[in-house]
Short mmCIF file of C-alpha atoms in Angstrom, two decimals:
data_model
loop_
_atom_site.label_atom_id
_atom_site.label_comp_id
_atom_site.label_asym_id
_atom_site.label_seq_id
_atom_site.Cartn_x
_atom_site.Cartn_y
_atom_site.Cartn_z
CA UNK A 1 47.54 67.27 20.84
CA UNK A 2 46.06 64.15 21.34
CA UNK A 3 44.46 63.38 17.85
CA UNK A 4 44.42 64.24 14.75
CA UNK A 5 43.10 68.26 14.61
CA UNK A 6 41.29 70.00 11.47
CA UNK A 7 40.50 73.37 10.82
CA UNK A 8 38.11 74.77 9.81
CA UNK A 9 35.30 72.37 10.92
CA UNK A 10 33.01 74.61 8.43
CA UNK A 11 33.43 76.52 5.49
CA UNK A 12 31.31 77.75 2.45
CA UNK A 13 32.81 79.35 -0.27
CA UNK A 14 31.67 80.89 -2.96
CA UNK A 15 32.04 79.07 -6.65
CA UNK A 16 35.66 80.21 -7.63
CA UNK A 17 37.01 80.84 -4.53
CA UNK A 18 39.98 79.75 -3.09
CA UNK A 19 39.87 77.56 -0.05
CA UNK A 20 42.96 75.77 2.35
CA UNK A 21 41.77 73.38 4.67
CA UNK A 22 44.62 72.69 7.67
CA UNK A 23 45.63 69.36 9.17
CA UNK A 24 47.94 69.11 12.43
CA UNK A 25 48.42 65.14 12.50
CA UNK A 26 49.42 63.82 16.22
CA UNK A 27 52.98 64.53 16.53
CA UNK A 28 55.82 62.00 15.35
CA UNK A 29 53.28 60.17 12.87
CA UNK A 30 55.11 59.42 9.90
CA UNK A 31 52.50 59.17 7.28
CA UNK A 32 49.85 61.76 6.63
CA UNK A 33 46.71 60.72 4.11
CA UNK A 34 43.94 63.01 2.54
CA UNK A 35 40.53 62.12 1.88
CA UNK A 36 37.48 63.01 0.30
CA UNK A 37 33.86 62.24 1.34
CA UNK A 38 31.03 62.77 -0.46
CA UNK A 39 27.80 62.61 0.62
CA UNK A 40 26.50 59.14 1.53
CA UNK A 41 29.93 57.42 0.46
CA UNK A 42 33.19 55.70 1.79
CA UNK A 43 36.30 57.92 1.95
CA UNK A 44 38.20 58.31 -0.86
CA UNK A 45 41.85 58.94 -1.79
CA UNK A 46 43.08 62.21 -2.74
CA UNK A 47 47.19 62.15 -1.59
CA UNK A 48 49.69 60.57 0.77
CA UNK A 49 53.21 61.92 2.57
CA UNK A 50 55.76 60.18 3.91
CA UNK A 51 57.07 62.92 6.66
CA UNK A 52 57.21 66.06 3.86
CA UNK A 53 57.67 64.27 1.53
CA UNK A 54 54.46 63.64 -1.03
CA UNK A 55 54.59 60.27 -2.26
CA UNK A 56 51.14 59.84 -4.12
CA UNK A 57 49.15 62.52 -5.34
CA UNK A 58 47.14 60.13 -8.03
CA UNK A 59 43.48 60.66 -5.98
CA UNK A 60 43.42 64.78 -6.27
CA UNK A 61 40.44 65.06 -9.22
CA UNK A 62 42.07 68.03 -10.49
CA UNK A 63 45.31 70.44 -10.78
CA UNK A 64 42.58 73.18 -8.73
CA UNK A 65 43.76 70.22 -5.62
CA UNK A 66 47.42 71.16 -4.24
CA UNK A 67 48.48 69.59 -0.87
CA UNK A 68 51.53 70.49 0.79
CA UNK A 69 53.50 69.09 4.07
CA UNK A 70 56.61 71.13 4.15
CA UNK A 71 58.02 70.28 8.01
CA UNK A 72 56.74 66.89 7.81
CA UNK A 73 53.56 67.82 10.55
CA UNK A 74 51.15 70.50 9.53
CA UNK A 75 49.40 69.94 5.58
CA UNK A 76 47.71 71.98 4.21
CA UNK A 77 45.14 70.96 1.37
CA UNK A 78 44.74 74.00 -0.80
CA UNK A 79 41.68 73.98 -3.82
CA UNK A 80 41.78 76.78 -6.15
CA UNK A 81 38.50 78.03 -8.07
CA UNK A 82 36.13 75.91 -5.85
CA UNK A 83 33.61 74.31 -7.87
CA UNK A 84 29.99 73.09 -6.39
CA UNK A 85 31.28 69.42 -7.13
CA UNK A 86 34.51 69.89 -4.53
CA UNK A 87 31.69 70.15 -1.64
CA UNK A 88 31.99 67.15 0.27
CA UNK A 89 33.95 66.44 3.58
CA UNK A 90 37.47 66.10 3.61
CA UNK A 91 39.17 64.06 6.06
CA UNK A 92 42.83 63.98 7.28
CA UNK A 93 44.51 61.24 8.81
CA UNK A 94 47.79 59.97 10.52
CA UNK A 95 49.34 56.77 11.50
CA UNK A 96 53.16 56.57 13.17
CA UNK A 97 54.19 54.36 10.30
CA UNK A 98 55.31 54.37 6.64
CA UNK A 99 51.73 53.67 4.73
CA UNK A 100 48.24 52.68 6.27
CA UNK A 101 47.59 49.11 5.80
CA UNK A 102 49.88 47.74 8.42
CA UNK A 103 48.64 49.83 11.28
CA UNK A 104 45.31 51.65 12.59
CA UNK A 105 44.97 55.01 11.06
CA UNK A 106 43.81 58.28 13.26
CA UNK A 107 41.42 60.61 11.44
CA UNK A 108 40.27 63.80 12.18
CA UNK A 109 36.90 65.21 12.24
CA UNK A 110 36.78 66.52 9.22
CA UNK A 111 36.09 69.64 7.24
CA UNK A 112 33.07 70.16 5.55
CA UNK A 113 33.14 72.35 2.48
CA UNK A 114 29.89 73.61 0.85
CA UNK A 115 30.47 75.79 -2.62
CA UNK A 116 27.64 78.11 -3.38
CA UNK B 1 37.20 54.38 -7.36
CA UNK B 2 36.25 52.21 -4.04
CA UNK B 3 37.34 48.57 -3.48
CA UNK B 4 34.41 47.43 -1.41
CA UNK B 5 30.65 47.68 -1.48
CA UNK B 6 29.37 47.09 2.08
CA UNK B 7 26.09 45.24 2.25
CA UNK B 8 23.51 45.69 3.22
CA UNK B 9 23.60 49.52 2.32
CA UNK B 10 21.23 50.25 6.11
CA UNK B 11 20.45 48.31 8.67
CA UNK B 12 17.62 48.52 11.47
CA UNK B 13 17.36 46.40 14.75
CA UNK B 14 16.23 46.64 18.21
CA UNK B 15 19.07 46.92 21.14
CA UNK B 16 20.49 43.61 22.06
CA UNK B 17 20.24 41.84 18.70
CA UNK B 18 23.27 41.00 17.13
CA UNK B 19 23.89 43.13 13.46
CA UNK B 20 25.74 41.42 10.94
CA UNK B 21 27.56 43.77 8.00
CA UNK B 22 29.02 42.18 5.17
CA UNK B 23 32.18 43.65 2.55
CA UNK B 24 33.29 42.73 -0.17
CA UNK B 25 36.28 43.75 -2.51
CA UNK B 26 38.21 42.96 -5.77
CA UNK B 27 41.86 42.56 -5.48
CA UNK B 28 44.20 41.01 -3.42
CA UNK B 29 45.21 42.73 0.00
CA UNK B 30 47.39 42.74 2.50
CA UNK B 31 45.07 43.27 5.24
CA UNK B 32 41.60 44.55 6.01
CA UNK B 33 40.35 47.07 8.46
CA UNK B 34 36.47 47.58 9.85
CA UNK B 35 36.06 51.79 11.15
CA UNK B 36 32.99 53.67 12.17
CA UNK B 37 31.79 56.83 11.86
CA UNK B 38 28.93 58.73 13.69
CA UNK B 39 26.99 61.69 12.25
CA UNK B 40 29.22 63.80 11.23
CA UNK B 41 32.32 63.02 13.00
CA UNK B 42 35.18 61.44 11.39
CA UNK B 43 36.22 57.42 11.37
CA UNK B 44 37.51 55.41 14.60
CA UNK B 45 39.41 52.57 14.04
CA UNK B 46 37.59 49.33 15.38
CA UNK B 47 39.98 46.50 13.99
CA UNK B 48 42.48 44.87 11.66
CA UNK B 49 42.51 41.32 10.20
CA UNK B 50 45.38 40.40 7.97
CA UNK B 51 45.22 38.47 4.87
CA UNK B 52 46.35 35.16 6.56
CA UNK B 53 44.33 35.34 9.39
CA UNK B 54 40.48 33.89 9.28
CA UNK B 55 38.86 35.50 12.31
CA UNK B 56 39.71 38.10 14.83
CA UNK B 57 37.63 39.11 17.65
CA UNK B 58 37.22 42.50 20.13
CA UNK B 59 34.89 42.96 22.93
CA UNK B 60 31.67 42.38 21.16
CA UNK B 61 33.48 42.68 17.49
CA UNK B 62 33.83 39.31 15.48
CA UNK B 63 35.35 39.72 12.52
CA UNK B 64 35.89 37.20 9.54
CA UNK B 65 37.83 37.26 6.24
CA UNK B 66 37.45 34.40 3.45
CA UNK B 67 40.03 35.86 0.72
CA UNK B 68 39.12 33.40 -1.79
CA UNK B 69 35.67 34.99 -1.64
CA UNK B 70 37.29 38.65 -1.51
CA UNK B 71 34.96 39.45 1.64
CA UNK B 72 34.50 40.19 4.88
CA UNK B 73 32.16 40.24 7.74
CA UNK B 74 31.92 42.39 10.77
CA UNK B 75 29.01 40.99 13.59
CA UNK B 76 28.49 43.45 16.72
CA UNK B 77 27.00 40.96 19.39
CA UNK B 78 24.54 42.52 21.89
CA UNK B 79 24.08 45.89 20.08
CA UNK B 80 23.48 48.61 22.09
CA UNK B 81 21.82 52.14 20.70
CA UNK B 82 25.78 53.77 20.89
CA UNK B 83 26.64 51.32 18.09
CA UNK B 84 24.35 53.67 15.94
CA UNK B 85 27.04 54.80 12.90
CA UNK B 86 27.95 53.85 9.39
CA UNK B 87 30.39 51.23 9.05
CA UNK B 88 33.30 50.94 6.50
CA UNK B 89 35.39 48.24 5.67
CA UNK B 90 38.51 49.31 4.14
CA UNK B 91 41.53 47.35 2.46
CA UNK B 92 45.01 47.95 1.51
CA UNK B 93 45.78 46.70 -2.33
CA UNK B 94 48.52 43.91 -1.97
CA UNK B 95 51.47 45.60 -4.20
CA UNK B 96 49.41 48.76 -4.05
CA UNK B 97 52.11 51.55 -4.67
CA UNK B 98 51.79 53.55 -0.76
CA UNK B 99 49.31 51.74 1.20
CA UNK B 100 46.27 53.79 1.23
CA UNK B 101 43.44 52.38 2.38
CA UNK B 102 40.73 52.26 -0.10
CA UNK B 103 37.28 52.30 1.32
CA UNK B 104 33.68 50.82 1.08
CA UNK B 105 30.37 52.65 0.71
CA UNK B 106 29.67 51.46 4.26
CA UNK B 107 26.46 50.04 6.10
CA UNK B 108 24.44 52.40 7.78
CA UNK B 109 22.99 51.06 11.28
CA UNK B 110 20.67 51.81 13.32
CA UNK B 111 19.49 50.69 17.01
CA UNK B 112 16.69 51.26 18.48
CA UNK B 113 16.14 51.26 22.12
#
Protein backbone atom coordinates (compact mmCIF):
# COMPACT_ATOMS: atom_id res chain seq x y z
CA UNK A 1 0.00 0.00 0.00
CA UNK A 2 1.12 3.31 0.00
CA UNK A 3 1.57 4.07 3.80
CA UNK A 4 1.78 2.75 6.73
CA UNK A 5 -1.90 0.77 7.43
CA UNK A 6 -3.45 -0.01 11.05
CA UNK A 7 -6.18 -2.02 12.03
CA UNK A 8 -8.45 -1.65 13.87
CA UNK A 9 -8.88 2.19 13.80
CA UNK A 10 -11.28 1.53 17.01
CA UNK A 11 -11.56 -0.81 19.64
CA UNK A 12 -12.99 -0.99 23.27
CA UNK A 13 -12.41 -3.78 25.29
CA UNK A 14 -13.52 -4.76 28.25
CA UNK A 15 -10.98 -4.62 31.52
CA UNK A 16 -9.17 -8.07 31.14
CA UNK A 17 -9.58 -8.67 27.78
CA UNK A 18 -7.26 -9.53 25.33
CA UNK A 19 -6.61 -7.18 22.48
CA UNK A 20 -3.98 -7.40 19.09
CA UNK A 21 -3.69 -4.36 17.30
CA UNK A 22 -2.16 -5.06 13.45
CA UNK A 23 0.45 -3.02 11.60
CA UNK A 24 1.25 -3.59 7.72
CA UNK A 25 4.35 -1.10 7.40
CA UNK A 26 4.93 0.06 3.54
CA UNK A 27 6.65 -2.74 1.97
CA UNK A 28 10.62 -3.13 1.98
CA UNK A 29 10.93 -0.76 5.17
CA UNK A 30 13.47 -2.17 7.25
CA UNK A 31 12.66 -0.88 10.63
CA UNK A 32 9.28 -1.09 12.27
CA UNK A 33 8.65 1.12 15.73
CA UNK A 34 5.66 0.98 18.25
CA UNK A 35 4.25 3.72 20.08
CA UNK A 36 2.07 4.75 22.67
CA UNK A 37 -0.03 7.96 23.00
CA UNK A 38 -1.76 9.04 25.72
CA UNK A 39 -4.03 11.57 25.88
CA UNK A 40 -2.67 15.10 25.43
CA UNK A 41 1.08 13.76 25.13
CA UNK A 42 4.06 13.12 22.67
CA UNK A 43 4.46 9.52 21.45
CA UNK A 44 6.19 7.30 23.38
CA UNK A 45 8.36 4.19 22.94
CA UNK A 46 7.10 0.84 23.46
CA UNK A 47 9.50 -1.58 20.89
CA UNK A 48 11.61 -1.57 17.75
CA UNK A 49 12.45 -4.44 14.83
CA UNK A 50 14.98 -4.59 12.61
CA UNK A 51 13.14 -6.72 9.64
CA UNK A 52 11.76 -9.71 12.27
CA UNK A 53 13.96 -9.31 14.23
CA UNK A 54 13.02 -7.35 17.77
CA UNK A 55 15.83 -5.36 18.78
CA UNK A 56 14.40 -3.21 21.76
CA UNK A 57 11.53 -4.06 23.69
CA UNK A 58 12.66 -1.68 26.86
CA UNK A 59 9.34 0.88 26.29
CA UNK A 60 6.46 -2.05 26.68
CA UNK A 61 5.12 -0.98 30.52
CA UNK A 62 4.42 -4.46 31.18
CA UNK A 63 4.90 -8.39 30.33
CA UNK A 64 0.62 -8.00 29.48
CA UNK A 65 2.64 -5.95 26.08
CA UNK A 66 3.98 -8.73 23.50
CA UNK A 67 4.86 -7.51 19.93
CA UNK A 68 5.76 -9.78 17.30
CA UNK A 69 7.14 -9.31 13.49
CA UNK A 70 7.69 -12.81 12.34
CA UNK A 71 8.17 -12.21 8.21
CA UNK A 72 9.80 -9.02 8.78
CA UNK A 73 6.33 -6.89 7.40
CA UNK A 74 3.13 -7.42 9.30
CA UNK A 75 3.46 -6.81 13.59
CA UNK A 76 1.29 -7.45 15.54
CA UNK A 77 1.11 -5.70 19.10
CA UNK A 78 -0.71 -8.10 21.33
CA UNK A 79 -1.87 -6.78 25.26
CA UNK A 80 -3.15 -9.38 27.45
CA UNK A 81 -5.65 -8.54 30.47
CA UNK A 82 -6.30 -4.92 29.21
CA UNK A 83 -6.24 -2.61 31.96
CA UNK A 84 -8.14 1.03 31.87
CA UNK A 85 -4.49 2.57 32.00
CA UNK A 86 -3.44 0.71 28.42
CA UNK A 87 -6.24 3.12 26.76
CA UNK A 88 -4.43 5.49 24.80
CA UNK A 89 -3.56 5.49 20.98
CA UNK A 90 -1.03 3.38 19.67
CA UNK A 91 0.85 4.28 16.72
CA UNK A 92 2.96 2.18 14.26
CA UNK A 93 5.58 3.36 12.16
CA UNK A 94 8.15 2.48 9.34
CA UNK A 95 11.16 3.94 7.79
CA UNK A 96 13.33 1.94 4.84
CA UNK A 97 16.35 2.11 7.09
CA UNK A 98 18.06 0.47 10.09
CA UNK A 99 16.75 2.89 13.15
CA UNK A 100 14.77 6.29 12.96
CA UNK A 101 17.01 9.12 13.54
CA UNK A 102 18.75 9.19 10.25
CA UNK A 103 15.69 9.24 8.09
CA UNK A 104 11.87 10.49 8.11
CA UNK A 105 9.68 7.99 9.75
CA UNK A 106 6.02 6.99 8.19
CA UNK A 107 3.30 6.50 10.81
CA UNK A 108 0.09 5.20 10.62
CA UNK A 109 -3.12 6.47 11.82
CA UNK A 110 -3.30 4.90 14.71
CA UNK A 111 -5.43 2.68 16.88
CA UNK A 112 -7.30 3.93 19.56
CA UNK A 113 -7.98 1.60 22.44
CA UNK A 114 -10.54 2.49 25.17
CA UNK A 115 -10.77 -0.28 28.25
CA UNK A 116 -14.05 -0.21 30.04
CA UNK B 1 10.09 9.16 29.71
CA UNK B 2 10.10 12.13 26.91
CA UNK B 3 13.25 14.10 25.90
CA UNK B 4 11.59 17.35 25.01
CA UNK B 5 8.98 19.67 26.45
CA UNK B 6 7.60 21.81 23.59
CA UNK B 7 6.74 25.34 24.57
CA UNK B 8 4.47 26.98 24.61
CA UNK B 9 2.06 24.01 25.51
CA UNK B 10 -1.03 25.98 22.86
CA UNK B 11 -0.85 28.49 20.71
CA UNK B 12 -3.60 30.91 19.14
CA UNK B 13 -3.16 33.38 16.12
CA UNK B 14 -5.00 34.79 13.32
CA UNK B 15 -4.16 33.41 9.56
CA UNK B 16 -1.13 35.01 8.11
CA UNK B 17 0.87 35.62 11.29
CA UNK B 18 3.87 33.80 11.63
CA UNK B 19 3.76 31.00 14.87
CA UNK B 20 6.86 30.36 16.51
CA UNK B 21 7.17 26.78 18.65
CA UNK B 22 10.02 26.24 20.71
CA UNK B 23 11.74 22.46 22.04
CA UNK B 24 13.86 21.72 24.15
CA UNK B 25 15.71 18.43 25.27
CA UNK B 26 18.41 16.92 27.58
CA UNK B 27 20.99 14.83 25.99
CA UNK B 28 23.05 14.86 23.17
CA UNK B 29 21.56 13.80 19.67
CA UNK B 30 22.29 12.95 16.55
CA UNK B 31 19.66 14.78 14.85
CA UNK B 32 16.29 16.38 15.42
CA UNK B 33 13.02 16.04 13.65
CA UNK B 34 9.76 18.60 13.78
CA UNK B 35 6.16 16.23 12.82
CA UNK B 36 2.54 17.20 13.03
CA UNK B 37 -0.39 15.70 13.83
CA UNK B 38 -4.09 16.71 13.21
CA UNK B 39 -7.06 15.57 15.32
CA UNK B 40 -6.84 12.35 15.52
CA UNK B 41 -4.75 11.25 12.72
CA UNK B 42 -1.33 10.07 13.15
CA UNK B 43 2.20 12.20 12.69
CA UNK B 44 3.58 13.54 9.16
CA UNK B 45 6.99 14.14 8.93
CA UNK B 46 7.74 17.96 8.27
CA UNK B 47 11.69 18.02 8.62
CA UNK B 48 15.10 16.94 9.85
CA UNK B 49 18.04 19.06 11.11
CA UNK B 50 21.15 17.26 12.12
CA UNK B 51 23.26 17.97 15.02
CA UNK B 52 25.89 19.96 12.96
CA UNK B 53 23.68 21.87 11.06
CA UNK B 54 22.23 25.43 12.53
CA UNK B 55 19.22 26.11 10.33
CA UNK B 56 17.24 24.32 7.73
CA UNK B 57 14.40 25.68 5.89
CA UNK B 58 11.06 24.16 3.81
CA UNK B 59 8.45 26.08 2.06
CA UNK B 60 7.26 28.21 4.86
CA UNK B 61 9.22 25.90 7.64
CA UNK B 62 12.38 27.55 9.30
CA UNK B 63 13.89 25.53 11.51
CA UNK B 64 16.83 26.22 14.03
CA UNK B 65 18.95 24.09 16.41
CA UNK B 66 21.49 25.68 19.07
CA UNK B 67 22.87 22.27 20.71
CA UNK B 68 24.71 24.00 23.32
CA UNK B 69 21.30 25.22 24.47
CA UNK B 70 19.72 21.59 23.85
CA UNK B 71 16.78 23.35 21.78
CA UNK B 72 15.07 23.92 18.94
CA UNK B 73 12.74 26.13 17.13
CA UNK B 74 10.23 25.51 14.44
CA UNK B 75 8.57 29.12 12.84
CA UNK B 76 5.63 28.50 10.18
CA UNK B 77 5.71 31.89 8.17
CA UNK B 78 2.32 33.04 6.78
CA UNK B 79 0.12 30.54 8.71
CA UNK B 80 -2.74 29.51 7.12
CA UNK B 81 -5.95 27.79 9.10
CA UNK B 82 -4.58 24.04 7.53
CA UNK B 83 -1.53 24.52 9.77
CA UNK B 84 -4.09 23.87 12.66
CA UNK B 85 -2.32 20.55 14.53
CA UNK B 86 -0.10 19.76 17.45
CA UNK B 87 3.43 19.90 16.82
CA UNK B 88 6.23 17.54 18.13
CA UNK B 89 9.73 17.84 18.08
CA UNK B 90 11.41 14.64 18.40
CA UNK B 91 15.22 13.60 18.82
CA UNK B 92 17.32 10.62 18.45
CA UNK B 93 19.75 10.06 21.73
CA UNK B 94 23.41 10.28 20.33
CA UNK B 95 24.73 6.58 21.37
CA UNK B 96 21.12 5.77 22.06
CA UNK B 97 21.06 1.86 21.72
CA UNK B 98 18.36 1.61 18.24
CA UNK B 99 17.50 5.01 17.27
CA UNK B 100 14.07 5.61 18.40
CA UNK B 101 12.92 8.76 18.32
CA UNK B 102 11.91 10.05 21.61
CA UNK B 103 9.25 12.67 21.55
CA UNK B 104 8.03 16.06 23.04
CA UNK B 105 4.68 16.89 24.63
CA UNK B 106 4.11 19.06 21.55
CA UNK B 107 2.52 22.64 20.97
CA UNK B 108 -0.91 22.73 20.19
CA UNK B 109 -1.86 25.49 17.43
CA UNK B 110 -4.46 27.01 16.38
CA UNK B 111 -5.43 29.47 13.35
CA UNK B 112 -8.06 31.30 13.01
CA UNK B 113 -9.40 32.54 9.82
Amino acid sequence: GAGVSQSPRYKVAKRGQDVALRCDPISGHVSLFWYQQALGQGPEFLTYFQNEAQLDKSGLPSDRFFAERPEGSVSTLKIQRTQQEDSAVYLCASSPLAGQGNTEAFFGQGTRLTVV
Amino acid sequence: SQQGEEDPQALSIQEGENATMNCSYKTSINNLQWYRQNSGRGLVHLILIRSNEREKHSGRLRVTLDTSKKSSSLLITASRAADTASYFCATDEYGGSQGNLIFGKGTKLSVKP
